[in-house]
Coordinates of C-alpha atoms in Angstrom, one line a residue:
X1 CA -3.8 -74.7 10.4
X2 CA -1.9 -75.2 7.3
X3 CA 2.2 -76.0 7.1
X4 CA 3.3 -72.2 6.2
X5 CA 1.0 -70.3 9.0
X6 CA 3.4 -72.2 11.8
X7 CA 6.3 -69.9 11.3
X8 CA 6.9 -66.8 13.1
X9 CA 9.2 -65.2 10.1
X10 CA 7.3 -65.7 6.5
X11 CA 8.7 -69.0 4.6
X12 CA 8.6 -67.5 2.0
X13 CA 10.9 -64.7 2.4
X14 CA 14.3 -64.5 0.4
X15 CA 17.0 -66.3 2.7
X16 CA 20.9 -65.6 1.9
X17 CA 21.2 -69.2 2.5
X18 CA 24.3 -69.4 -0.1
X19 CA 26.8 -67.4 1.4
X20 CA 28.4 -65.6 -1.8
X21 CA 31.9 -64.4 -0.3
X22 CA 32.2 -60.6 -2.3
X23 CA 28.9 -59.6 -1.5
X24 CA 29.0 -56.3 0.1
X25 CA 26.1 -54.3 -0.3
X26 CA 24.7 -52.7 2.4
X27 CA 21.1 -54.3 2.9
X28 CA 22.8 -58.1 2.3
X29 CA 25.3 -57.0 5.4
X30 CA 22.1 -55.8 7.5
X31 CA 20.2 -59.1 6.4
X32 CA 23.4 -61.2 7.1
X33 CA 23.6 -59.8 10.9
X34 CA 20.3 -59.8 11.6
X35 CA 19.2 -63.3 10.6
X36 CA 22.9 -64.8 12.2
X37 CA 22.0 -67.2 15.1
X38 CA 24.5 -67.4 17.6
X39 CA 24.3 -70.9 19.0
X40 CA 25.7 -71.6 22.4
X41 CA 28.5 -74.0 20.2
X42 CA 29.1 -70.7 18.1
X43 CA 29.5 -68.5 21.3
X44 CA 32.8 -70.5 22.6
X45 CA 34.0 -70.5 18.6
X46 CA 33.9 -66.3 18.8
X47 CA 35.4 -66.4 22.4
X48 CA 38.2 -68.5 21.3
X49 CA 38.9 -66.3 18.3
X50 CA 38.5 -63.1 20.2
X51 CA 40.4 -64.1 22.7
X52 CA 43.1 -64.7 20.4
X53 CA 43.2 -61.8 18.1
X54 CA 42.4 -59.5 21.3
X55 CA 46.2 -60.4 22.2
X56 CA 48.0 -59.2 18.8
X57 CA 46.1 -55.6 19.7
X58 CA 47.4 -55.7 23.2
X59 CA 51.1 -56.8 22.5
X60 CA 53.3 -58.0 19.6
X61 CA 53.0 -61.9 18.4
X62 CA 53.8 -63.9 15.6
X63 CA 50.6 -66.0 16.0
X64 CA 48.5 -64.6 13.4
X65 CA 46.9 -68.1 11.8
X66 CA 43.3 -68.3 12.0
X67 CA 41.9 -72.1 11.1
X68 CA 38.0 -72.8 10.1
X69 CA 37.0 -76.2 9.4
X70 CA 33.7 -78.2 9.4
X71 CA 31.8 -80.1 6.7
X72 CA 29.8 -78.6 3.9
X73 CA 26.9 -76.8 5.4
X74 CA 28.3 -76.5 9.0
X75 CA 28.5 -72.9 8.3
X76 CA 32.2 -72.4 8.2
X77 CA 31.8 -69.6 5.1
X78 CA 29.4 -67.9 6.8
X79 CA 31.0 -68.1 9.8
X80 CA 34.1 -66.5 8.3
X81 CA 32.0 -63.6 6.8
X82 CA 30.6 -62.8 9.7
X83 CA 33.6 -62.0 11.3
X84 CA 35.0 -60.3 8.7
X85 CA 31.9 -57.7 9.2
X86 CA 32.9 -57.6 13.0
X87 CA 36.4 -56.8 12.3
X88 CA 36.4 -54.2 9.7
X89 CA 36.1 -50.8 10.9
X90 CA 35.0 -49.3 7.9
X91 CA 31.4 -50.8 7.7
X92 CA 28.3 -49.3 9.3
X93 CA 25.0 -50.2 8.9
X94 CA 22.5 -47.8 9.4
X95 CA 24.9 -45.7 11.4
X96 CA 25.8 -48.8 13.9
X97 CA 28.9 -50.8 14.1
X98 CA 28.0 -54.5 13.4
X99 CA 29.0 -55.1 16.6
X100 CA 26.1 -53.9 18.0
X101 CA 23.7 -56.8 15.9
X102 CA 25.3 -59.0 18.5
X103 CA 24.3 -57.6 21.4
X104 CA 21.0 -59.5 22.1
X105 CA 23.1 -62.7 20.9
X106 CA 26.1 -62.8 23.2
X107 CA 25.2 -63.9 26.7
X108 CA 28.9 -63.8 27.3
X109 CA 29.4 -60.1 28.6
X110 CA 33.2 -60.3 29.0
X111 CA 33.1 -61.6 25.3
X112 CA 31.1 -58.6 23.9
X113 CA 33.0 -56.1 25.8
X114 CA 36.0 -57.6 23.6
X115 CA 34.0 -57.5 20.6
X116 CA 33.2 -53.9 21.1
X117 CA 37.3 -53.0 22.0
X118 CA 38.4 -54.8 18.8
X119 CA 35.6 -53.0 16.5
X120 CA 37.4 -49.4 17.3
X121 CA 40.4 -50.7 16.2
X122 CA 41.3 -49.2 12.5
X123 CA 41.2 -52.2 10.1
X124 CA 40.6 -53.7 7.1
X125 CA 39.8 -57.0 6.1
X126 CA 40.0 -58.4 2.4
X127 CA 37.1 -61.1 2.5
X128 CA 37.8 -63.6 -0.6
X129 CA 36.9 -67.1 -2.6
X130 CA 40.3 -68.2 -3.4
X131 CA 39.3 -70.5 -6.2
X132 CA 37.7 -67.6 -7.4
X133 CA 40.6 -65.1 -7.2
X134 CA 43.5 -67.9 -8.5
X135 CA 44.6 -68.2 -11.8
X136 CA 43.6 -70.9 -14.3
X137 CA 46.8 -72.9 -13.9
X138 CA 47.3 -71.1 -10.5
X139 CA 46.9 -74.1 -8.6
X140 CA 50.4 -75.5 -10.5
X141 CA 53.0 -72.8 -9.1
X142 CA 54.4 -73.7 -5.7
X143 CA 53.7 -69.5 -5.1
X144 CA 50.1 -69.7 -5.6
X145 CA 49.0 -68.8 -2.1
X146 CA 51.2 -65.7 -2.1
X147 CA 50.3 -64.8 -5.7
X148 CA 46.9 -64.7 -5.3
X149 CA 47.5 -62.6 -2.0
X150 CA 49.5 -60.2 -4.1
X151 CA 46.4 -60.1 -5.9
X152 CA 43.8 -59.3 -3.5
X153 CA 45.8 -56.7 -2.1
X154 CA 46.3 -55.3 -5.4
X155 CA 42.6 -55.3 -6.0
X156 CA 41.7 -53.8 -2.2
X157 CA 44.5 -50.7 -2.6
X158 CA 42.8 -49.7 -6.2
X159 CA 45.3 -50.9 -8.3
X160 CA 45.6 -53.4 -11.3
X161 CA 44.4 -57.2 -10.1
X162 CA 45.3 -58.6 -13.4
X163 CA 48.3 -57.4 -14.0
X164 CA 50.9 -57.5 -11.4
X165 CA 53.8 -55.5 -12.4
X166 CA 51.4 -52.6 -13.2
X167 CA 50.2 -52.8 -9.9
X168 CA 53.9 -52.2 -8.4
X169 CA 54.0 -49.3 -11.2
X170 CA 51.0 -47.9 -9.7
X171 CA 52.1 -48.3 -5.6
X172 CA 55.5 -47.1 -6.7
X173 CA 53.9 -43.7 -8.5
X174 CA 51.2 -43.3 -5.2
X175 CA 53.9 -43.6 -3.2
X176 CA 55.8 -40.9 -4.8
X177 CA 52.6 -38.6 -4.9
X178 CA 52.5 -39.2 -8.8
X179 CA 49.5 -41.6 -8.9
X180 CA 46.8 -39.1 -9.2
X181 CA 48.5 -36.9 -11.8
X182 CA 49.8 -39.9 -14.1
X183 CA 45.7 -40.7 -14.2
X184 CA 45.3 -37.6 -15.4
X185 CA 47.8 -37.0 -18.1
X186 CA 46.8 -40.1 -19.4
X187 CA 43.2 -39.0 -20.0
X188 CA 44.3 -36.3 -21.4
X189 CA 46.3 -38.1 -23.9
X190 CA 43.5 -41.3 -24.5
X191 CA 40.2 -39.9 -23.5
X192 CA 39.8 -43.0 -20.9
X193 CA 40.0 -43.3 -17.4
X194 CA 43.2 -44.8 -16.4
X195 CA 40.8 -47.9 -14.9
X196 CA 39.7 -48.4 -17.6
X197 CA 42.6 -47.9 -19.9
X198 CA 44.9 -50.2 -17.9
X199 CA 42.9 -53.1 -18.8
X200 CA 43.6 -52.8 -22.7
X201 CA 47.3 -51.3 -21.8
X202 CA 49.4 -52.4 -25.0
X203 CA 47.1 -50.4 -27.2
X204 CA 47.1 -47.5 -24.9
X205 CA 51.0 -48.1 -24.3
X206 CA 52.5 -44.6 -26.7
X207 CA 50.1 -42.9 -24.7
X208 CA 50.8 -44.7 -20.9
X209 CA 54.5 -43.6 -21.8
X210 CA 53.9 -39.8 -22.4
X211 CA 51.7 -39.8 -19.4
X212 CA 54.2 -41.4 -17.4
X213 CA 57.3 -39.0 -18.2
X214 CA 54.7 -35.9 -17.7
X215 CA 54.0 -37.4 -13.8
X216 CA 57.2 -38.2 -12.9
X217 CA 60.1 -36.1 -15.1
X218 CA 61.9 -39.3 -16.3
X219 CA 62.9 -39.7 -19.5
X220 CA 60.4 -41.2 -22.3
X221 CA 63.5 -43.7 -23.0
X222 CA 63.8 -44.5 -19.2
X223 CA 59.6 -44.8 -19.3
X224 CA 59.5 -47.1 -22.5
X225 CA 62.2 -49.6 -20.6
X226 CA 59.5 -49.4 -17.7
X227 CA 56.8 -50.6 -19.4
X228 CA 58.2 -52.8 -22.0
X229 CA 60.4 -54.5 -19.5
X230 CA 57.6 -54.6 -16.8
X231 CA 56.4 -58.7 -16.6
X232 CA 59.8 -59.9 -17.4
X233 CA 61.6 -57.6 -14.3
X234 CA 59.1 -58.6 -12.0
X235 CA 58.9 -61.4 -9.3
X236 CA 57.0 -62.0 -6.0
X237 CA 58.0 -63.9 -3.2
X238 CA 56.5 -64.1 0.2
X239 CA 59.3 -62.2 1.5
X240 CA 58.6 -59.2 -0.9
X241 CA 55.1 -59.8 -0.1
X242 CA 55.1 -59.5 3.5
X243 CA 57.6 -56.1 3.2
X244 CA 55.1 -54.7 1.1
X245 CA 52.3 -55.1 3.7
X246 CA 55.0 -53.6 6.3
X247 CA 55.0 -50.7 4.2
X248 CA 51.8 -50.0 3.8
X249 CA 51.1 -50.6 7.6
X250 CA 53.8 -47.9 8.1
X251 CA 51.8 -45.4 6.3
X252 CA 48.5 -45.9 8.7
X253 CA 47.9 -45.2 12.4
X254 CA 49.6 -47.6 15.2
X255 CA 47.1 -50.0 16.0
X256 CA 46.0 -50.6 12.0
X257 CA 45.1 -54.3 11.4
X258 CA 44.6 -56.0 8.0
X259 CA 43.1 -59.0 7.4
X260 CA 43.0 -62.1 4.9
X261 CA 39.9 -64.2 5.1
X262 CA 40.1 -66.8 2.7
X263 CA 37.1 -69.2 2.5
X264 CA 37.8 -72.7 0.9
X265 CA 41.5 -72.9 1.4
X266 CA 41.3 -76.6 2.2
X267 CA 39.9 -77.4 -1.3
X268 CA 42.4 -75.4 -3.3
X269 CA 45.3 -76.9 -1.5
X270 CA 43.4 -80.6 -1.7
X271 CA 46.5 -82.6 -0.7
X272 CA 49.4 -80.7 -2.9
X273 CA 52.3 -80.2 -0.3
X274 CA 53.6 -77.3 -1.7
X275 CA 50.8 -75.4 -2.1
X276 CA 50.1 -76.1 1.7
X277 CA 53.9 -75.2 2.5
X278 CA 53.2 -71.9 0.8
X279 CA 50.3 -71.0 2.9
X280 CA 52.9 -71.7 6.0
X281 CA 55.4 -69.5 4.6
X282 CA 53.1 -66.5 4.0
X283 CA 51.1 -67.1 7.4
X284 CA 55.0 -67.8 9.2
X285 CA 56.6 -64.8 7.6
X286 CA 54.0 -62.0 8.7
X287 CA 53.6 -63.3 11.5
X288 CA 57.2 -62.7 12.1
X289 CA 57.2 -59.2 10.2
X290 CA 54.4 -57.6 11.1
X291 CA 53.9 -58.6 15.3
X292 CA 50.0 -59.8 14.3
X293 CA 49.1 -56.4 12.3
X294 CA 48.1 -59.1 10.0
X295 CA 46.3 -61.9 10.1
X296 CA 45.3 -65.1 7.7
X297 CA 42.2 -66.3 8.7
X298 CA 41.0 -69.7 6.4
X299 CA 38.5 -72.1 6.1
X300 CA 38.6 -75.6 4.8
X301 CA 36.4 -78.8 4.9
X302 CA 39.1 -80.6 6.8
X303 CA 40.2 -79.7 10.0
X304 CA 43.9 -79.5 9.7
X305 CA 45.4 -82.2 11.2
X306 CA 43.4 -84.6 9.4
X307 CA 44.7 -82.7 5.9
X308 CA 48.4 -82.7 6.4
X309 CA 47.8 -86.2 7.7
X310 CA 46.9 -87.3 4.0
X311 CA 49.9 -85.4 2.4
X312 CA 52.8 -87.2 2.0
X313 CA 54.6 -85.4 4.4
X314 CA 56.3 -86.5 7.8
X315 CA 56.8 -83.3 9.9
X316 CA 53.8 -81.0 9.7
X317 CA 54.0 -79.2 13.4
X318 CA 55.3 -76.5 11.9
X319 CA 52.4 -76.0 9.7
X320 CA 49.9 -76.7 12.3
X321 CA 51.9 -74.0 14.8
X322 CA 51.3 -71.6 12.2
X323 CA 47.3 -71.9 13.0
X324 CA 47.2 -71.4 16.7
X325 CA 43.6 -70.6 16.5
X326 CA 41.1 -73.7 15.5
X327 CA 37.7 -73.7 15.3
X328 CA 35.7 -76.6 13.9
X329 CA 32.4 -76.1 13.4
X330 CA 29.8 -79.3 13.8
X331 CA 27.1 -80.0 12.3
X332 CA 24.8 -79.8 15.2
X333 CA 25.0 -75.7 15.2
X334 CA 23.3 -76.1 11.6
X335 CA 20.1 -78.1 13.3
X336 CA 19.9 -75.1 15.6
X337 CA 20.4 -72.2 13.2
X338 CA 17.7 -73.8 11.1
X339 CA 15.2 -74.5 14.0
X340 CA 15.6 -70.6 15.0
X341 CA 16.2 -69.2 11.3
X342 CA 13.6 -70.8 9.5
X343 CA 11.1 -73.3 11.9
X344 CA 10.9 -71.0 14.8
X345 CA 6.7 -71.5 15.7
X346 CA 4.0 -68.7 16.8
X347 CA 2.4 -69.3 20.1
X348 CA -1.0 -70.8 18.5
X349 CA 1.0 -72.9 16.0
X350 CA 3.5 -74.2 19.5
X351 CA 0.3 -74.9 21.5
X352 CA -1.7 -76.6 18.6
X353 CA 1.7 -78.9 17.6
X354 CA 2.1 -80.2 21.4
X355 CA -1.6 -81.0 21.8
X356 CA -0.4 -82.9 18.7
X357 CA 2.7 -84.7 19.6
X358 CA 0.7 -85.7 23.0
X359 CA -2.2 -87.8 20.5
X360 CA 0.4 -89.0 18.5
X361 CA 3.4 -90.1 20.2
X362 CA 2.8 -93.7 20.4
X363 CA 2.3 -94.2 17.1
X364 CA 5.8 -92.0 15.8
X365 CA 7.2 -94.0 18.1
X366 CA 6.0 -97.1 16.2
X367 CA 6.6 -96.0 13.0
X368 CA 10.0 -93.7 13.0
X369 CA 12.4 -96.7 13.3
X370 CA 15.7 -97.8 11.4
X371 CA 17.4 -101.4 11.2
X372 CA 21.0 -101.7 10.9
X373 CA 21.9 -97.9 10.8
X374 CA 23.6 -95.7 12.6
X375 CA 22.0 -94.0 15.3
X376 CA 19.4 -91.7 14.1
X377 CA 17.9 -89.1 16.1
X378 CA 14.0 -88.9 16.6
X379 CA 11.6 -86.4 18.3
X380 CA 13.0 -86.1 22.0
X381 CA 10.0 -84.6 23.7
X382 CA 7.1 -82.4 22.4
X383 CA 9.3 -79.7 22.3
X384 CA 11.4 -81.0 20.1
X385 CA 8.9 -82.2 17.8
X386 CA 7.2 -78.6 18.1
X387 CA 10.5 -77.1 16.9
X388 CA 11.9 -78.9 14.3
X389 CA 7.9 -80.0 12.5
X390 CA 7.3 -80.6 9.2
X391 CA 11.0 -82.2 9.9
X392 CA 12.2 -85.1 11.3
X393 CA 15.4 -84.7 13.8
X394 CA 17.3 -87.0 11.7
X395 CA 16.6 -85.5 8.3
X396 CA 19.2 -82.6 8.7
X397 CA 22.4 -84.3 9.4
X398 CA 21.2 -87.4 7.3
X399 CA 21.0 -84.5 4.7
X400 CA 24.1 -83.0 5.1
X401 CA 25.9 -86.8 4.3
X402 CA 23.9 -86.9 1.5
X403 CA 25.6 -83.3 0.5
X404 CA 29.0 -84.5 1.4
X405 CA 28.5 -88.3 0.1
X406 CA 27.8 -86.7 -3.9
X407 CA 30.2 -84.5 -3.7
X408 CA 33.1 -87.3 -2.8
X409 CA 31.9 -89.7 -5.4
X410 CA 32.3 -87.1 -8.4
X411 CA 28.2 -86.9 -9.1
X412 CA 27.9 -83.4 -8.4
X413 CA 28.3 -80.3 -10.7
X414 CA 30.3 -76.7 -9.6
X415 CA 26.9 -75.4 -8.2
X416 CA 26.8 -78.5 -5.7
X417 CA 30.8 -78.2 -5.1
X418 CA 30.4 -74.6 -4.1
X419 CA 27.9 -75.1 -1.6
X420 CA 25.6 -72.8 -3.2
X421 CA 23.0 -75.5 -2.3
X422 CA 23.4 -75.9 0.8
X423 CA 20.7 -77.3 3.9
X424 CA 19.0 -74.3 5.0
X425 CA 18.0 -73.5 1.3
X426 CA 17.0 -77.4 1.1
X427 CA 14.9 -77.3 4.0
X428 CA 12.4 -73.9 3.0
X429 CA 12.7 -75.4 -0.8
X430 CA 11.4 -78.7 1.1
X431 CA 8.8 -76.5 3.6
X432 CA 7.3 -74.3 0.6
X433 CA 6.3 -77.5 -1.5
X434 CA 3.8 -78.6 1.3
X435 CA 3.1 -75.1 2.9
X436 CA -0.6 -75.9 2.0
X437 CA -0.6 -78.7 3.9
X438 CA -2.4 -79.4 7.1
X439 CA -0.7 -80.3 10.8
X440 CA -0.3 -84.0 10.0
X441 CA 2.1 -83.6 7.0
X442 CA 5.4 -85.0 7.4
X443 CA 8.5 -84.3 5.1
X444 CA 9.4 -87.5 3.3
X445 CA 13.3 -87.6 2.8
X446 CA 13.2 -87.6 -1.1
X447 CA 11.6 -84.1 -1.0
X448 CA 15.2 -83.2 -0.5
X449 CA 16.4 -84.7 -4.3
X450 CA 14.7 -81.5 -6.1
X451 CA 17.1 -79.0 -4.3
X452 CA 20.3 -80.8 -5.6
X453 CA 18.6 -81.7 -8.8
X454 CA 20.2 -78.8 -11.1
X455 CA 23.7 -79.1 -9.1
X456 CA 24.3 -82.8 -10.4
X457 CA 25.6 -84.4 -13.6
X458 CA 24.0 -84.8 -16.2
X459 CA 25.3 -88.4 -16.4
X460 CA 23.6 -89.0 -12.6
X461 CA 20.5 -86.9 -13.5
X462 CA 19.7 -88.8 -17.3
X463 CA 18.9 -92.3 -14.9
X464 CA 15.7 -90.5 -13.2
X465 CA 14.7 -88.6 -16.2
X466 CA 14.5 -91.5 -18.5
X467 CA 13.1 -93.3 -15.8
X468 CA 10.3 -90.3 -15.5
X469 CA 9.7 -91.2 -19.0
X470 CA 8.7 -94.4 -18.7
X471 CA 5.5 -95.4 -19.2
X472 CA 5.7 -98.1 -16.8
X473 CA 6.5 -96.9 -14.2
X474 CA 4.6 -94.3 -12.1
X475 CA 5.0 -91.2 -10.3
X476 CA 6.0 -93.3 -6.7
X477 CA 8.3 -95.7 -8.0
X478 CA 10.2 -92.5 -9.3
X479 CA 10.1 -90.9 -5.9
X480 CA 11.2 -94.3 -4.7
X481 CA 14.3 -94.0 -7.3
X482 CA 15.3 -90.8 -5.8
X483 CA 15.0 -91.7 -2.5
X484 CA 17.5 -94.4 -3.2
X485 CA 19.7 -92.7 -5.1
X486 CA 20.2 -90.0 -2.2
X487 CA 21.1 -92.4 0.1
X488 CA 23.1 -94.5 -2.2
X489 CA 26.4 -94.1 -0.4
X490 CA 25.4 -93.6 2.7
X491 CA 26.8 -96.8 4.0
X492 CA 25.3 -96.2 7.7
X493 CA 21.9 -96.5 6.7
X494 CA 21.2 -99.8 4.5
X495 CA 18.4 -98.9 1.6
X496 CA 16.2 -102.2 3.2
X497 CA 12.7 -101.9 3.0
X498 CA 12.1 -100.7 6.5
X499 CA 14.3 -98.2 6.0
X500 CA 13.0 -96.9 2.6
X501 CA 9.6 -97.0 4.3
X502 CA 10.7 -94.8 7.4
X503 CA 12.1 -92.4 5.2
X504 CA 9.2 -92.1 3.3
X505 CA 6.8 -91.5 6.0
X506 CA 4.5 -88.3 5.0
X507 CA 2.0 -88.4 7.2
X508 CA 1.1 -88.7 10.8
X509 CA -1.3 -90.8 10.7
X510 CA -0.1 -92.8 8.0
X511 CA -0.3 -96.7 7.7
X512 CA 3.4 -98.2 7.7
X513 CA 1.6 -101.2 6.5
X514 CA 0.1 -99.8 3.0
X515 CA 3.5 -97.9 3.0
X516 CA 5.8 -100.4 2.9
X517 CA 3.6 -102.8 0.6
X518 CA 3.6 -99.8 -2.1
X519 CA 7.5 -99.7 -1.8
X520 CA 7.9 -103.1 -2.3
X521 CA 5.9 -103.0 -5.7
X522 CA 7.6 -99.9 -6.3
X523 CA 10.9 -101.9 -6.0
X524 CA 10.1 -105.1 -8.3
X525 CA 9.5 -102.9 -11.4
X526 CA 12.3 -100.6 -10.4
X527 CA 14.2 -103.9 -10.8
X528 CA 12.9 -105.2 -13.7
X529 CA 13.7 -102.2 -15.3
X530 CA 17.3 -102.6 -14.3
X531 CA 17.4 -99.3 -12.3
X532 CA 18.2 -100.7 -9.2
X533 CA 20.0 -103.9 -7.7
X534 CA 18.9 -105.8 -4.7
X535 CA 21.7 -107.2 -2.6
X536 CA 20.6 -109.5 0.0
X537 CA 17.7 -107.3 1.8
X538 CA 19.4 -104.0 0.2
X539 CA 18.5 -102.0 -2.6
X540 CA 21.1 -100.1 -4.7
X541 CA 20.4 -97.1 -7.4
X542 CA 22.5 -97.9 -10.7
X543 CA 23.9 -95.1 -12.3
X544 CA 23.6 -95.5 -16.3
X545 CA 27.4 -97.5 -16.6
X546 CA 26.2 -100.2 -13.6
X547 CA 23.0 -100.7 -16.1
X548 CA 24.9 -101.7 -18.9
X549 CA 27.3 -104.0 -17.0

């Protein structure tokens, strides 16, 4: 039985593995809810949330602060968009509430009744990237936070994104009743649809001006001041932010709630102390406002205690009062959301891999072992080996500090920073290469280099590709380069040769012996070539500035 008839769900298939915040089409929702694993760890996360957010339905609150942290590819964006489907009472898929996805995925019944009781609730949620949504220089203006949530909302009600004190023109003029006929006087005068027209407004002003006295009866003197006088007469603050939410909350049913759920808050704040005391003005102020009718839910690498920790700030309760709710996502839910995701076995391939782990277990045993490291989790039963095969137990969170190692020493690109490679797109990248393979195949670790390839520097990527162009050196010592530079600051697992020869392991029934005798060749011309260093019994990949020196 070959490597890609194990799986119950085709490996091939197309996995939303990069979780692209905006998406809302209607078959990437139904996709999205279908394939999302609640894991036990995932079940306590919704209860503490819902348990939370239940409370501003049932009676006023000011705690409205939502905080999701865990380290790139725990989930936390996906996580986030998940919930942002369960609150907002607008979407239906396929005439069902997404709510109802859950029900074979909550065990909790008290928890799914709450889930059901907050899905009825009229809301809204405005689901957004705020690196995405910010400004160029945004990141410079103590107001950021509030700006871009001006923005957002702008975008959400139909009105100008780009241009904010158009969008207070237009809100003023649909308050009034005069939106809709402004639109139209103004394609009457330009032939464009005011959508369109707004975004080129200063060669459409003559004609914004006329359209603007026909809607609303004031003079075209009084209009021309308007317009003209528009950016430098306007200013946002998170006070006049948070009483324009109160009045558009006025103008909807009782029990309306709306929603902020910005992903990747932690990174666009990094450690800048205003930009973080913004976000606890806007999150303290409607909370105060608006009794919980809105809420600011966030995710961020850090948890936040550990962020305002690094700012040069003394007194941060307040900011971490403002964030009642916390949920920090680990990096064990990602082994089991792969395991049922992607690895989940048929009945034959389950029977035919335990029949296998029973032959072989003395031997893995043998072979699957560190020195010096960290500890590193190996098959704990033929179960385990069933469930997580062509894989290794330690190769998912080993790969996920490979993720988070490149990314804190600068060698990664914006694809890599982004997450939009993330470890369950690694592992089927990493599956499909050796789907022809027999039971026997194991996954070496520097498999895993070709899904970060394209997502890192050129400066980091220029070391293996001259070395791929070396004539003396051949196709191993190459895969022997990558493995090391993955692992390169990794400081809990030493590149030694026992190491490097566990990590390698692609078979079975491999001999460690041959293996690690192959290595070691491997590693003398890596050296003589300058490519790597050896320090005492460790081996270091040298980026192309190390070479020189």
């Amino acid at each position: 039985m070959n490597i890609e008839n194990l799986f119950i769900k085709d490996i091939t298939r197309e996995i939303q593995g990069v979780i692209k915040i905006g998406q809302k089409e209607e078959d990437t929702i139904r996709l999205e809810l279908e394939e999302y694993v609640v894991t036990e760890e995932l079940q306590k996360h919704l209860d503490t949330f819902f348990k939370a957010y239940t409370r501003s339905i049932e009676q006023p609150t000011d705690k409205v602060g939502t905080w999701i942290s865990g380290f790139f590819g725990s989930g936390k964006s996906h996580f986030l968009k998940i919930l942002s489907y369960l609150l907002d009472s607008s979407i239906i898929i396929d005439g069902k509430k997404p709510v109802e996805f859950f029900e074979g995925k909550i065990k909790k019944q008290e928890l799914l009744n709450q889930m059901r009781e907050v899905s009825v609730i009229p809301s809204e949620v405005i689901l957004f990237n705020i690196d995405s949504k910010s400004e160029t220089d945004g990141k410079q203006n103590k107001m950021a936070i509030v700006q871009v949530l001006n923005k957002v909302f702008n975008e959400m009600r139909g009105y100008s994104a780009s241009i904010p004190w158009l969008a207070q023109l237009e809100g003023i003029l649909d308050k009034n009743r005069q939106y809709i006929a402004f639109q139209e006087y103004f394609k009457e005068e330009t032939d464009l649809d005011w959508i369109e027209g707004r975004e080129e407004l200063f060669f459409n002003q003559d004609e914004m001006i006329v359209a603007l006295t026909k809607a609303t009866g004031m003079s075209e003197e009084s209009a021309r001041i308007w317009i003209e006088n528009g950016e430098d007469n306007y200013s946002i603050s998170v006070d006049s932010f948070a009483h324009r939410l109160k009045d558009y909350l006025e103008t909807k049913e009782d029990n309306y709630h709306l929603v902020f759920a910005i992903d990747e808050v932690g990174q666009f704040i990094s450690e800048d102390v205003q930009l973080m005391l913004n976000l606890q003005t806007v999150v303290e102020d409607l909370g105060k406002l608006l009794n919980g009718k809105v809420w600011v839910m966030v995710t961020s690498q850090q948890d936040i205690d550990s962020l305002t920790e690094n700012m040069a700030v003394t007194d941060f309760s307040k900011i971490q009062g403002r964030f009642n709710t916390r949920i920090n996502l680990s990096s064990a839910n990602a082994d089991e959301v792969i395991k049922i995701r992607l690895l989940e076995k048929t009945k034959p391939a389950q029977d035919t891999l335990l029949l296998t782990f029973d032959e072989q277990e003395a031997a893995l045993k043998n072979k699957l072992e560190f020195e010096n490291s960290a500890t590193m989790r190996f098959y704990k039963d033929r179960n385990d080996f069933s469930d997580v095969y062509p894989f290794i137990p330690y190769q998912f969170n080993l790969l996920q500090k490979v993720f988070t190692s490149i990314r804190e020493h600068g060698s990664a690109g914006k694809h890599l920073s982004d997450g939009e490679r993330n470890l369950l797109e690694s592992i089927q990248q990493a599956t499909l290469k050796f789907k022809q393979d027999e039971i026997g195949k194991l996954i070496p670790f520097q498999t895993f280099y070709e899904s970060i390839e394209q997502a890192l520097e050129h400066s980091v990527r220029s070391t293996i590709i001259k070395a791929d162009q070396n004539d003396g050196l051949s196709m191993f010592d190459i895969e022997v380069l990558k493995l090391l530079f993955l692992i390169r600051h990794i400081e809990e697992l030493p590149g030694t040769l026992k190491n490097l020869t566990t990590l390698m392991l692609s078979e079975i029934r491999e001999d460690t012996i041959d293996l690690s005798k192959k290595i070691s060749e491997s590693l003398l011309r890596l050296q003589k070539e300058f490519l790597i260093q050896r320090i005492g019994d460790r081996y270091l990949f040298l980026t192309n500035e190390e070479q020189d020196v």
